[in-house]
DNA sequence: CAATAAATGCAACATAGTTGCGTTTGTTTA
DNA sequence: TAAACAAACGCAACTATGTTGCATTTATTG
């Protein structure tokens, strides 16, 4: 079970190997990165291998441009985008936040503070019409978070089909 | 207290006046749109008045391009963006979702489905370094939502300062 | 090694949002 | 009511993010 397939010498990608536990994400059922791709009917190419190694070597989420920047061997961003889409379609990567179709604004209520703020209610984004509704009566629930993080705002967004698009 | 300042004849903006209750958002403390802007030290200009009328006439959030499209008198998008920023700074509008600095991806765990999915855990986005962390052990809390909406996914994002940036 | 489908690279494009700068306009105050 | 001033506007140019079409290359299978 040689796990050395993971040695990130590839492509000149510099990877800090400090956080071993990240490996468990894909290694804990005896899968190498290559096995993982093959299991999904994807080809094991240098770029895609390098990308997945990058993901395993970081404890935070990466954007397309993060990856373009970290891969030294000047690859085309189109390739990166297509690989990310493919990984997402196969459930190898998940997106760590809804992208949204641009920023949307809504009217504040009279008890809002006179400064930029996130409101205390949840929002709903329709997958069909992409409209965003303020759910004024749905409070954002609170959660317990490790005190490594100082939380100042919370955002709760539901997705699905809106009242208009259900018909 | 003539509220006719609200008649949205302005700029040829077409507004459906069906939903009176939306007016309460800024009218319930005897403020007209003009008063609202003046109270914040903003000038009452035709464009900004038209924009706020648009917001009051819709029960969903609007993007900059929504507004550009709905204002018939071809205004520059830069003006719209600057007005939105200004309204947000003054707590007149709030954004209905974090924009995020592009989509971020993270590795799925082994029990994720082999298809696109939103994960069941919360995420944390740092205001300083903009890094996104998966809070694998923080479950997204469930909420009760009006059955006008069919909810298929939920997104819970916390914002603040991350462990690295606290130092 | 040959066949095939997946992956890549390039060019061109689309959308969202920003910055600088000169001009116009709303509000205040004399 | 005219001048003064800051806020708001419009234009041009620019950055960032993401997409599409098409020709070429490469990984896998047999
Ligand atoms: Mn809202
Ligand atoms: Mn996650
Ligand atoms: Zn809808
Ligand atoms: Zn940070």
Coordinates of C-alpha atoms (C1' of nucleotides) in Angstrom, one line a residue, chain B residues 36-43 90, chain D residues 7-8:
Chain B
X36 CA -34.2 58.7 4.6
X37 CA -31.4 59.9 2.4
X38 CA -31.2 63.3 4.1
X39 CA -31.1 61.7 7.5
X40 CA -27.9 59.9 6.3
X41 CA -26.4 63.0 4.8
X42 CA -27.0 61.8 1.3
X43 CA -28.3 63.9 -1.5
X90 CA -25.3 53.8 5.7
Chain D
dA7 C1' -21.7 64.7 -3.3
dA8 C1' -23.0 62.4 -7.2

